[in-house]
Coordinates of C-alpha atoms in Angstrom, one line a residue:
M1 CA -183.7 -85.0 0.3
S2 CA -186.1 -87.4 -1.4
N3 CA -187.0 -90.7 0.3
L4 CA -185.3 -92.8 -2.4
S5 CA -182.0 -90.8 -2.3
Q6 CA -182.1 -90.7 1.5
C7 CA -182.5 -94.5 1.8
L8 CA -179.7 -95.3 -0.8
H9 CA -177.4 -92.7 0.9
A10 CA -177.9 -94.7 4.2
F11 CA -177.3 -98.0 2.4
V12 CA -174.1 -96.9 0.6
T13 CA -172.7 -95.2 3.7
Q14 CA -172.7 -98.5 5.4
L15 CA -170.8 -100.2 2.5
L16 CA -168.2 -97.4 2.7
N17 CA -168.0 -97.7 6.5
G18 CA -167.4 -101.5 6.0
G19 CA -164.4 -100.9 3.8
V20 CA -165.8 -101.0 0.2
K21 CA -163.3 -98.9 -1.8
H22 CA -164.1 -100.2 -5.4
V23 CA -167.3 -100.8 -7.2
V24 CA -167.6 -102.2 -10.7
I25 CA -170.6 -100.8 -12.5
N26 CA -172.4 -102.3 -15.6
P27 CA -174.4 -99.9 -17.7
G28 CA -178.2 -99.7 -17.5
S29 CA -181.1 -97.6 -16.5
R30 CA -182.8 -99.5 -13.7
N31 CA -179.6 -99.2 -11.6
F32 CA -179.5 -95.4 -12.0
P33 CA -180.4 -94.8 -8.3
L34 CA -177.4 -96.9 -7.2
I35 CA -175.1 -95.4 -9.8
K36 CA -176.1 -91.8 -8.8
T37 CA -175.5 -92.5 -5.1
L38 CA -172.1 -94.1 -5.8
V39 CA -171.1 -91.2 -8.0
D40 CA -172.0 -88.8 -5.2
A41 CA -169.8 -90.9 -3.0
N42 CA -166.8 -90.9 -5.4
K43 CA -164.6 -89.1 -2.9
F44 CA -164.5 -92.4 -0.9
V45 CA -164.9 -95.1 -3.6
Q46 CA -163.3 -95.7 -7.0
L47 CA -165.8 -96.6 -9.7
H48 CA -165.0 -98.8 -12.7
S49 CA -167.2 -99.1 -15.8
C50 CA -167.5 -102.4 -17.6
V51 CA -169.9 -103.4 -20.3
D52 CA -169.8 -107.2 -20.0
E53 CA -171.3 -108.4 -16.7
R54 CA -169.4 -111.7 -16.7
S55 CA -166.2 -109.9 -17.2
A56 CA -167.2 -107.3 -14.5
G57 CA -167.8 -110.1 -12.0
F58 CA -164.2 -111.4 -12.4
M59 CA -162.8 -107.9 -12.5
A60 CA -164.3 -107.3 -9.1
L61 CA -162.8 -110.5 -7.9
G62 CA -159.3 -109.3 -9.0
L63 CA -159.9 -105.9 -7.3
A64 CA -160.8 -107.7 -4.1
Q65 CA -157.7 -109.9 -4.3
S66 CA -155.5 -106.9 -4.9
T67 CA -156.9 -104.8 -2.1
N68 CA -157.8 -107.5 0.4
S69 CA -161.1 -105.7 0.9
P70 CA -164.7 -106.2 -0.2
V71 CA -165.7 -105.0 -3.7
G72 CA -169.1 -104.1 -5.0
L73 CA -170.8 -105.0 -8.3
C74 CA -173.8 -103.1 -9.7
C75 CA -176.0 -103.9 -12.6
T76 CA -179.5 -103.4 -14.1
S77 CA -182.4 -105.8 -13.9
G78 CA -183.1 -108.9 -15.9
T79 CA -180.5 -111.4 -17.1
A80 CA -177.7 -108.9 -16.6
G81 CA -177.1 -110.1 -13.0
L82 CA -177.1 -113.8 -14.1
N83 CA -173.9 -113.2 -15.9
Y84 CA -172.2 -112.5 -12.5
Y85 CA -172.8 -116.1 -11.5
P86 CA -169.5 -117.6 -12.5
A87 CA -167.6 -115.0 -10.6
I88 CA -169.9 -115.4 -7.6
A89 CA -169.2 -119.1 -7.5
E90 CA -165.5 -118.5 -7.7
A91 CA -165.7 -115.9 -4.9
L92 CA -167.6 -118.4 -2.7
Y93 CA -165.0 -121.1 -3.1
S94 CA -161.9 -118.8 -3.1
E95 CA -163.3 -116.9 -0.1
T96 CA -163.3 -113.5 -1.7
P97 CA -165.7 -110.9 -0.4
L98 CA -168.0 -109.5 -3.1
I99 CA -171.2 -107.4 -2.6
V100 CA -173.5 -108.0 -5.5
L101 CA -176.1 -105.3 -6.1
T102 CA -178.8 -106.1 -8.7
A103 CA -181.4 -103.5 -9.5
D104 CA -184.8 -105.0 -10.0
R105 CA -188.3 -104.1 -11.2
P106 CA -191.0 -103.8 -8.5
P107 CA -192.6 -107.1 -7.4
E108 CA -195.8 -106.6 -9.3
S109 CA -193.8 -106.6 -12.6
I110 CA -192.3 -110.0 -12.1
D111 CA -193.8 -112.8 -14.2
N112 CA -196.2 -110.3 -15.7
W113 CA -194.9 -110.2 -19.3
E114 CA -192.9 -107.0 -18.7
G115 CA -189.4 -106.4 -20.1
Q116 CA -186.2 -107.2 -18.2
C117 CA -188.0 -109.0 -15.5
I118 CA -186.9 -112.3 -14.0
R119 CA -187.1 -113.9 -10.5
Q120 CA -184.1 -112.1 -9.0
E121 CA -184.8 -112.4 -5.3
N122 CA -182.5 -115.2 -3.9
V123 CA -181.3 -116.1 -7.4
F124 CA -177.8 -116.8 -6.2
A125 CA -178.9 -118.4 -3.0
Q126 CA -176.8 -121.6 -3.4
H127 CA -173.6 -119.7 -3.8
V128 CA -173.7 -116.7 -1.5
H129 CA -173.5 -116.4 2.2
A130 CA -176.5 -114.1 2.5
S131 CA -179.3 -112.8 0.3
F132 CA -181.1 -109.5 1.0
Q133 CA -184.1 -107.9 -0.6
T134 CA -184.6 -104.2 0.0
P135 CA -188.2 -102.8 0.3
S136 CA -189.8 -101.5 -2.9
S137 CA -191.0 -98.5 -0.9
F138 CA -188.6 -96.0 0.5
E139 CA -190.1 -94.8 3.7
N140 CA -187.6 -96.1 6.2
S141 CA -183.9 -95.3 5.7
D142 CA -183.0 -97.3 8.8
T143 CA -184.0 -100.5 7.0
F144 CA -181.6 -99.7 4.1
R145 CA -178.9 -98.8 6.6
S146 CA -179.4 -102.1 8.4
I147 CA -179.2 -104.1 5.1
G148 CA -176.1 -102.2 4.0
D149 CA -174.4 -102.9 7.3
S150 CA -175.5 -106.6 7.3
S151 CA -174.4 -107.2 3.7
V152 CA -170.8 -105.9 4.2
S153 CA -170.4 -107.6 7.6
Q154 CA -171.5 -110.9 6.2
A155 CA -169.1 -110.6 3.3
L156 CA -166.3 -109.9 5.7
R157 CA -167.2 -112.5 8.3
H158 CA -167.6 -115.3 5.8
K159 CA -165.0 -114.1 3.4
G160 CA -167.3 -114.5 0.4
P161 CA -170.1 -113.1 -1.7
V162 CA -173.4 -111.7 -0.6
H163 CA -176.4 -110.5 -2.8
V164 CA -178.6 -107.5 -2.3
N165 CA -181.6 -107.3 -4.7
M166 CA -183.0 -103.8 -5.0
P167 CA -186.4 -103.1 -6.7
F168 CA -186.9 -99.6 -8.0
N169 CA -190.1 -98.0 -9.5
E170 CA -190.0 -95.9 -12.6
T171 CA -190.0 -92.5 -10.9
F172 CA -186.4 -92.8 -9.8
Y173 CA -185.1 -90.1 -12.3
S174 CA -187.2 -87.3 -10.7
D175 CA -186.7 -85.3 -7.6
W176 CA -183.2 -86.7 -6.9
V177 CA -181.3 -84.8 -4.2
S178 CA -177.6 -85.4 -3.7
K179 CA -176.0 -85.2 -0.3
D180 CA -172.3 -85.3 0.8
F181 CA -171.0 -88.5 2.5
S182 CA -169.3 -88.8 5.8
V183 CA -167.5 -92.1 6.3
E184 CA -166.6 -93.7 9.7
P185 CA -164.7 -96.9 8.9
T186 CA -165.7 -99.9 11.0
F187 CA -162.4 -101.6 12.0
A188 CA -162.4 -105.3 12.2
P189 CA -161.2 -106.7 15.5
Q190 CA -157.7 -108.1 15.7
T191 CA -157.4 -111.9 15.4
S192 CA -156.9 -113.6 18.7
Y193 CA -155.2 -117.0 18.6
D194 CA -155.8 -120.1 20.7
A195 CA -153.2 -121.8 22.8
I196 CA -151.7 -124.9 21.2
P197 CA -153.7 -127.9 22.5
D198 CA -151.9 -130.6 24.4
E199 CA -153.2 -133.1 21.8
L200 CA -151.4 -131.3 19.0
A201 CA -148.2 -131.1 21.0
N202 CA -148.4 -134.8 21.8
D203 CA -149.0 -135.7 18.1
I204 CA -146.0 -133.7 17.1
Q205 CA -143.8 -135.3 19.7
K206 CA -144.7 -138.9 18.8
S207 CA -144.7 -138.4 15.1
K208 CA -141.9 -139.9 12.9
K209 CA -143.2 -138.4 9.6
I210 CA -144.7 -134.9 9.7
L211 CA -145.8 -133.3 6.4
W212 CA -146.7 -129.6 6.4
V213 CA -148.8 -128.5 3.5
N214 CA -149.5 -124.8 2.7
G215 CA -152.7 -124.4 0.7
A216 CA -153.8 -121.4 -1.4
D217 CA -153.2 -118.0 0.3
N218 CA -152.7 -114.5 -1.0
T219 CA -150.8 -113.2 2.0
L220 CA -147.1 -112.8 1.7
E221 CA -146.0 -113.4 5.2
Q222 CA -143.2 -116.0 5.3
D223 CA -142.5 -118.4 8.0
K224 CA -139.2 -120.0 9.1
Y225 CA -139.5 -123.8 9.0
P226 CA -137.5 -126.2 11.2
N227 CA -134.8 -128.0 9.2
Q228 CA -136.3 -131.4 9.9
L229 CA -139.7 -130.6 8.6
V230 CA -141.0 -131.6 5.1
V231 CA -142.9 -128.7 3.6
F232 CA -145.1 -128.7 0.5
S233 CA -146.2 -125.2 -0.6
D234 CA -148.9 -125.0 -3.2
V235 CA -148.2 -122.9 -6.3
I236 CA -150.7 -120.2 -5.1
S237 CA -149.9 -120.5 -1.4
N238 CA -147.2 -117.8 -1.7
K239 CA -145.2 -119.5 1.0
T240 CA -141.6 -120.6 1.2
E241 CA -141.0 -124.0 -0.4
G242 CA -139.2 -126.7 1.6
I243 CA -139.2 -129.4 -1.0
T244 CA -138.8 -127.5 -4.2
Y245 CA -140.0 -130.1 -6.7
W246 CA -142.6 -131.9 -4.6
E247 CA -145.2 -131.8 -7.4
S248 CA -142.7 -133.5 -9.7
I249 CA -141.9 -136.0 -7.0
L250 CA -145.6 -137.0 -7.0
L251 CA -145.1 -138.0 -10.7
T252 CA -142.4 -140.5 -9.8
E253 CA -142.9 -144.2 -9.0
E254 CA -141.3 -143.7 -5.6
I255 CA -144.4 -142.0 -4.3
E256 CA -146.1 -145.5 -4.3
R257 CA -143.8 -146.6 -1.4
E258 CA -145.4 -146.8 2.0
D259 CA -142.5 -145.1 3.8
V260 CA -143.1 -141.8 2.0
L261 CA -146.6 -141.4 3.4
P262 CA -146.8 -139.1 6.5
D263 CA -148.2 -140.1 9.8
L264 CA -149.1 -136.5 10.8
L265 CA -150.4 -133.9 8.4
I266 CA -150.5 -130.2 9.3
T267 CA -152.1 -127.8 6.8
T268 CA -152.6 -124.1 6.4
G269 CA -154.5 -122.0 3.8
K270 CA -157.2 -123.4 1.5
Y271 CA -157.3 -125.8 -1.4
V272 CA -154.3 -127.2 -3.3
V273 CA -154.0 -127.3 -7.1
S274 CA -152.4 -130.7 -7.2
K275 CA -154.8 -133.6 -7.7
R276 CA -151.9 -136.0 -7.2
L277 CA -151.3 -134.6 -3.7
R278 CA -154.9 -135.3 -2.8
T279 CA -154.6 -138.9 -4.2
F280 CA -151.3 -139.4 -2.4
L281 CA -152.6 -138.3 1.0
R282 CA -155.8 -140.4 0.6
K283 CA -153.6 -143.5 0.7
A284 CA -152.4 -142.9 4.2
N285 CA -154.5 -145.0 6.6
A286 CA -155.8 -143.2 9.7
L287 CA -153.8 -140.1 9.0
T288 CA -153.8 -137.6 11.8
H289 CA -154.6 -134.1 10.4
W290 CA -154.5 -130.7 12.1
H291 CA -155.5 -127.6 10.2
L292 CA -154.5 -124.1 11.3
S293 CA -157.3 -121.6 10.6
E294 CA -159.7 -119.2 12.2
D295 CA -162.5 -121.1 10.4
R296 CA -164.4 -123.6 12.4
E297 CA -165.2 -125.9 9.5
I298 CA -163.3 -126.9 6.4
P299 CA -163.8 -129.4 3.6
T300 CA -162.0 -132.8 3.7
P301 CA -160.2 -133.1 0.3
F302 CA -157.7 -135.6 1.7
H303 CA -160.4 -137.9 3.2
T304 CA -159.2 -137.1 6.7
A305 CA -160.9 -135.9 9.8
P306 CA -159.1 -132.6 10.4
R307 CA -159.0 -131.0 13.8
I308 CA -159.2 -127.3 13.3
V309 CA -157.3 -124.9 15.7
N310 CA -156.7 -121.2 15.4
C311 CA -153.1 -121.3 16.6
E312 CA -150.4 -118.9 15.5
V313 CA -148.3 -120.6 12.8
K314 CA -145.1 -119.4 14.4
H315 CA -145.9 -121.1 17.7
V316 CA -146.8 -124.4 16.1
L317 CA -143.5 -124.3 14.2
D318 CA -141.7 -123.6 17.4
Q319 CA -143.3 -126.7 18.9
I320 CA -142.1 -128.8 15.9
E321 CA -138.6 -127.4 16.3
H322 CA -138.4 -128.6 19.9
L323 CA -140.6 -131.7 20.0
Y324 CA -140.1 -133.3 16.5
T325 CA -136.7 -135.0 16.4
S326 CA -137.0 -137.4 13.5
T327 CA -134.8 -136.5 10.4
E328 CA -135.2 -139.6 8.3
Y329 CA -138.4 -138.5 6.6
K330 CA -136.9 -135.2 5.6
M331 CA -133.8 -136.9 4.2
K332 CA -135.9 -139.1 2.0
F333 CA -137.6 -136.1 0.4
V334 CA -134.4 -134.2 0.1
A335 CA -132.9 -137.1 -1.8
L336 CA -135.9 -137.3 -4.1
N337 CA -135.8 -133.5 -4.6
N338 CA -132.2 -133.7 -5.6
Q339 CA -132.8 -136.5 -8.0
V340 CA -135.7 -134.7 -9.6
N341 CA -133.6 -131.6 -10.0
K342 CA -130.8 -133.6 -11.6
A343 CA -133.1 -135.6 -13.9
T344 CA -135.1 -132.6 -15.2
Q345 CA -132.1 -130.3 -15.6
A346 CA -130.6 -132.9 -18.0
L347 CA -133.5 -132.3 -20.4
N348 CA -133.0 -129.9 -23.3
W349 CA -134.8 -126.8 -22.0
E350 CA -133.6 -124.8 -25.0
S351 CA -135.8 -126.9 -27.3
Y352 CA -139.0 -125.3 -28.3
S353 CA -142.2 -126.4 -26.5
E354 CA -144.8 -124.9 -24.3
F355 CA -143.3 -126.1 -21.0
S356 CA -139.7 -125.0 -21.9
V357 CA -141.0 -121.5 -22.9
F358 CA -143.0 -121.3 -19.6
Q359 CA -139.8 -121.9 -17.7
K360 CA -137.8 -119.3 -19.7
V361 CA -140.4 -116.6 -19.4
Y362 CA -141.1 -117.3 -15.8
Q363 CA -137.5 -117.0 -14.8
T364 CA -137.3 -113.5 -16.5
L365 CA -140.2 -111.9 -14.5
P366 CA -139.1 -109.0 -12.3
D367 CA -138.8 -109.7 -8.6
N368 CA -141.8 -107.6 -7.5
A369 CA -144.2 -109.0 -10.1
I370 CA -147.7 -110.4 -9.6
L371 CA -148.3 -113.5 -11.7
H372 CA -151.8 -114.6 -12.6
M373 CA -152.1 -118.0 -14.2
S374 CA -155.1 -119.2 -16.1
N375 CA -156.5 -122.7 -15.5
S376 CA -155.6 -125.8 -17.4
M377 CA -151.9 -126.1 -18.1
P378 CA -150.4 -122.6 -17.1
V379 CA -151.0 -123.1 -13.4
R380 CA -149.8 -126.7 -13.6
Y381 CA -146.6 -125.9 -15.5
V382 CA -145.6 -123.3 -13.0
G383 CA -146.4 -125.7 -10.2
L384 CA -143.8 -128.2 -11.6
L385 CA -141.1 -125.5 -11.6
S386 CA -139.0 -124.2 -8.8
K387 CA -141.3 -121.4 -7.5
R388 CA -139.8 -118.0 -7.1
E389 CA -140.4 -116.5 -3.6
T390 CA -139.9 -112.9 -4.8
I391 CA -143.1 -112.8 -6.9
Q392 CA -146.7 -113.3 -5.9
H393 CA -148.7 -116.1 -7.6
A394 CA -152.5 -116.1 -8.2
A395 CA -155.1 -118.2 -10.0
N396 CA -158.9 -118.7 -9.9
R397 CA -158.8 -122.1 -8.3
G398 CA -162.0 -121.9 -6.2
T399 CA -163.9 -123.4 -9.2
S400 CA -160.9 -123.7 -11.6
G401 CA -162.8 -122.4 -14.6
I402 CA -161.2 -120.6 -17.6
D403 CA -164.1 -118.2 -17.9
G404 CA -162.7 -115.1 -16.1
C405 CA -158.9 -115.5 -15.9
T406 CA -158.1 -112.4 -18.0
S407 CA -160.8 -110.2 -16.3
T408 CA -159.4 -111.1 -12.9
A409 CA -155.9 -110.1 -13.9
V410 CA -157.3 -106.8 -15.3
G411 CA -159.1 -106.1 -12.0
Y412 CA -156.0 -106.9 -10.0
A413 CA -153.8 -104.6 -12.1
K414 CA -156.2 -101.7 -11.7
A415 CA -155.6 -101.6 -7.9
T416 CA -151.8 -102.0 -7.8
D417 CA -148.7 -100.2 -9.1
K418 CA -146.7 -103.5 -9.3
P419 CA -146.3 -105.1 -12.7
V420 CA -149.0 -107.7 -13.3
F421 CA -148.4 -110.6 -15.7
L422 CA -150.9 -113.1 -17.0
F423 CA -149.8 -116.5 -18.3
T424 CA -152.8 -117.9 -20.2
G425 CA -153.8 -120.5 -22.7
D426 CA -155.4 -119.7 -26.0
L427 CA -158.9 -120.9 -25.1
A428 CA -159.0 -119.2 -21.8
F429 CA -157.8 -116.0 -23.5
L430 CA -160.4 -116.2 -26.3
Y431 CA -163.2 -117.2 -23.9
D432 CA -162.6 -114.0 -21.8
V433 CA -161.7 -111.6 -24.5
N434 CA -164.2 -109.0 -23.3
A435 CA -161.9 -108.5 -20.4
L436 CA -160.0 -106.2 -22.8
W437 CA -163.2 -104.1 -23.5
Q438 CA -162.2 -101.4 -21.1
Q439 CA -162.0 -97.6 -21.2
E440 CA -158.4 -98.1 -20.3
I441 CA -156.4 -101.2 -19.9
P442 CA -154.0 -100.9 -16.9
K443 CA -150.5 -99.9 -18.1
N444 CA -148.9 -102.4 -15.7
L445 CA -150.6 -105.4 -17.3
K446 CA -148.6 -107.8 -19.6
I447 CA -150.1 -110.9 -21.1
V448 CA -148.4 -114.1 -22.5
V449 CA -150.8 -116.2 -24.5
F450 CA -149.6 -119.8 -25.0
N451 CA -151.4 -120.8 -28.2
N452 CA -151.4 -124.5 -28.8
H453 CA -154.5 -124.1 -31.0
G454 CA -157.1 -125.5 -28.7
G455 CA -157.1 -127.2 -25.3
G456 CA -153.8 -129.1 -25.5
I457 CA -154.2 -130.2 -21.8
F458 CA -156.5 -133.0 -22.9
E459 CA -153.6 -134.6 -24.8
L460 CA -151.3 -134.4 -21.8
I461 CA -153.5 -135.8 -19.0
E462 CA -154.5 -139.5 -18.7
G463 CA -157.9 -140.4 -20.1
P464 CA -158.9 -138.3 -23.0
N465 CA -155.9 -139.3 -25.1
K466 CA -157.2 -142.9 -25.1
Y467 CA -160.1 -142.1 -27.3
G468 CA -159.1 -140.3 -30.5
D469 CA -162.7 -139.8 -31.7
T470 CA -163.6 -137.5 -28.8
L471 CA -160.5 -135.3 -28.8
P472 CA -161.7 -133.0 -31.6
F473 CA -164.6 -132.1 -29.3
Q474 CA -162.5 -131.8 -26.1
T475 CA -159.6 -129.9 -27.6
T476 CA -161.6 -127.5 -29.8
D477 CA -159.1 -127.0 -32.6
H478 CA -158.9 -123.5 -34.1
G479 CA -156.5 -121.7 -36.4
L480 CA -156.7 -118.3 -34.8
T481 CA -153.9 -116.0 -33.6
M482 CA -154.3 -113.1 -31.2
E483 CA -152.9 -110.5 -33.6
H484 CA -156.2 -109.0 -34.8
I485 CA -157.7 -109.1 -31.3
S486 CA -154.7 -107.1 -30.0
L487 CA -155.2 -104.6 -32.9
H488 CA -158.9 -104.4 -32.2
F489 CA -158.2 -103.3 -28.6
S490 CA -155.2 -101.2 -29.5
I491 CA -152.8 -103.3 -27.5
D492 CA -149.2 -103.8 -28.6
Y493 CA -148.6 -107.3 -30.0
L494 CA -145.5 -109.6 -30.1
H495 CA -145.4 -113.0 -31.7
A496 CA -143.0 -116.0 -31.4
T497 CA -142.8 -119.4 -33.0
S498 CA -139.3 -120.4 -31.9
M499 CA -137.1 -120.1 -28.8
I500 CA -134.9 -117.6 -30.6
E501 CA -138.0 -115.4 -31.3
V502 CA -139.1 -115.8 -27.7
E503 CA -135.7 -114.5 -26.5
K504 CA -135.9 -111.5 -28.9
C505 CA -139.4 -110.6 -27.8
L506 CA -138.7 -110.8 -24.1
D507 CA -136.6 -107.7 -24.0
V508 CA -139.3 -105.6 -25.6
F509 CA -142.1 -107.4 -23.7
L510 CA -140.5 -106.8 -20.2
S511 CA -139.5 -103.2 -20.9
A512 CA -142.9 -102.1 -22.3
T513 CA -144.5 -99.2 -20.4
K514 CA -148.0 -100.0 -21.6
P515 CA -150.1 -103.1 -22.1
V516 CA -148.7 -105.7 -24.4
I517 CA -149.6 -109.2 -25.5
L518 CA -146.9 -111.8 -26.3
E519 CA -148.3 -114.7 -28.3
V520 CA -146.2 -117.9 -28.1
Q521 CA -147.4 -120.4 -30.8
T522 CA -146.5 -124.0 -30.3
Q523 CA -147.4 -127.3 -31.8
R524 CA -149.2 -129.8 -29.6
S525 CA -147.1 -132.7 -30.9
E526 CA -143.9 -131.0 -29.7
N527 CA -145.5 -130.0 -26.4
N528 CA -146.6 -133.6 -25.8
A529 CA -143.2 -135.0 -26.7
F530 CA -141.3 -132.7 -24.3
F531 CA -143.8 -133.3 -21.5
E532 CA -143.5 -137.0 -22.0
S533 CA -139.7 -136.8 -21.8
Y534 CA -140.1 -134.8 -18.6
K535 CA -142.3 -137.5 -17.0
K536 CA -140.0 -140.3 -18.4
A537 CA -136.9 -138.6 -16.8
L538 CA -138.7 -138.7 -13.4
Q539 CA -139.0 -142.5 -13.5
I540 CA -135.3 -143.0 -12.7
V541 CA -135.8 -141.1 -9.5
S542 CA -135.2 -143.0 -6.2
H543 CA -134.5 -141.7 -2.7
D544 CA -132.1 -144.6 -2.3
D545 CA -129.9 -143.1 -5.0
K546 CA -127.4 -140.9 -3.3

C-alpha cells in the first residue's frame, strides 16, 4: 500500500468511525486521492456528486439535518472551495456538523503564478470551529489518523463546521493501492443532566408571568406543558404550540401594554425567526432569563443575561406545574389568541393572494411531511398560521440567506423516505437553480414556487416602501416563469394564477410520484392589499374583549 493511500485510508477511517455516512463530492482532479479513498469505502458511506460547489455545500447541510450526523464535503483546489463559504456560515450559526475537505496544491505552488492556487489554509477560519492542514508529505499515517479523528470530534462537540485542507503533489495518480475498510463506530456518551438549581425553582415560585419560548430545533420530541404556562414555539422549533397565534399577537397594539411583558423567561433551542419577539422581550426591564441547554454559552438576542442550565425539560416543567400558581397571565394570552383567531378567520381566505394560497397549500400537506421554507416571506407566512404538529418544519435561519434553500431541501430529501416539500419565493428559487442540476432529483421532493416577480417582501415590511425610487433595486422585478427551468431539468410543471387553478393543481401535485414544481403566480398589489387587511384586522384585538 502506497504511503499516500495508506495515510488517506487512516484519515477516512476516522471520519467513518465518527459517524460520517454521506459525503458530497465536487468534480476535479486535485481531489482524486480523496475521491478514490471514499469510493473504496463506499460500503460504509453514501457518495453524492454535485457540480456546483455552492449548491453542494447546502446539499450537505440538508443531508446533515436529515440524518442528524456529520456530513463531508470534498472539492478540488483553487476557488472551488470558496463557494462552500455561504453553507459553512449557515452551518456555524445553525449548529450543523460539516467536515469540509479541500484538496490543495503543495505549499511551494502557492503565490507562485501556478493555476488553481490560492491561500487555502485557514481560509474559513472565522466561520469554522477548527482548521487543520495535513502534511504535504505522506510518511506518517498516524498524523492523518489523528487529524481525521480530531476533525470529526470537533464537528460533533461544537455542532458545526470544521475545515481540513489537504495538499497533494502531482504524482497522486500513480501507484495507488486500494484497501478494504473496517469501521468501528465511536459512540457519543449519553447526555447527563444537571439537577434543577434552587435559584431556578425560587424564580418559578415567585413569578407571576412566566413565558416559555422554544427556539429553533429539529428534534421532534414533544413536551407536555402545564395549563397555566404561556408557551411560544418558533416556526422551526418543531414543538407543541401553547399560544397558537403568538406571532400575530405581536402585530397587535395590545403588545405595547406593560402587563403582557413577562417577569420570567425560560427558553430552549436556538434562535427565533420573529424579529418582533426580540423587540417585545427587549422592552422588559431586568427580565430574569434561564436557558435550558448543554451549551455553556449562548448569544443574548433579547438583551438579557441568561443563566444556562443543562436541566431536563420535563423536570423543569414539573417544577412549573407544582410551583407556579398564577393563571392571570395565561388568561390574557388565551383571550388575545381567541381574538386573533376570530379576527383573521373573518377575512376572505378564498381571495387570491400569496398569503391565502400559502394557507391553503399548507393545510393540504400530508401529516408525515417535511416542510422546508425559503427565507423572506415563506417562513414568515407559515409563522403567522396555526402550525401543524404532524409535520416537521425547517429553514436556513442561521444566517437567513436565500442562497441555498432549494439545495438544502434536495439534500434533506436524499436521506429520507418521507415526502419533502419546499415553499420558496421566486428569487430564492432562481438564485439557487443549480440545486436541480443533479444526476437524479429525489422522487419525494415537491416544490411550490410563489412567484410575485421579484422580492415582494420589501413592499410588505416597514421601511423600504417609504422610498419608491429604491424599490426597483430592492425588489428586482423580472418577468420570468419557472416553466422552461422545469423543462430544462425534466421536472413536471404545474401553473396557477387563481385560487380555482390552485385547487385543481393540488390534487395532481400531492399525488405525484416524482419531482414536481407548482408555480403560483401572484400580483404584488393583491398580496400587499390582503396582508394589509390581515394587519388591520388585528388592530381590533384586545384581551379585555371576552
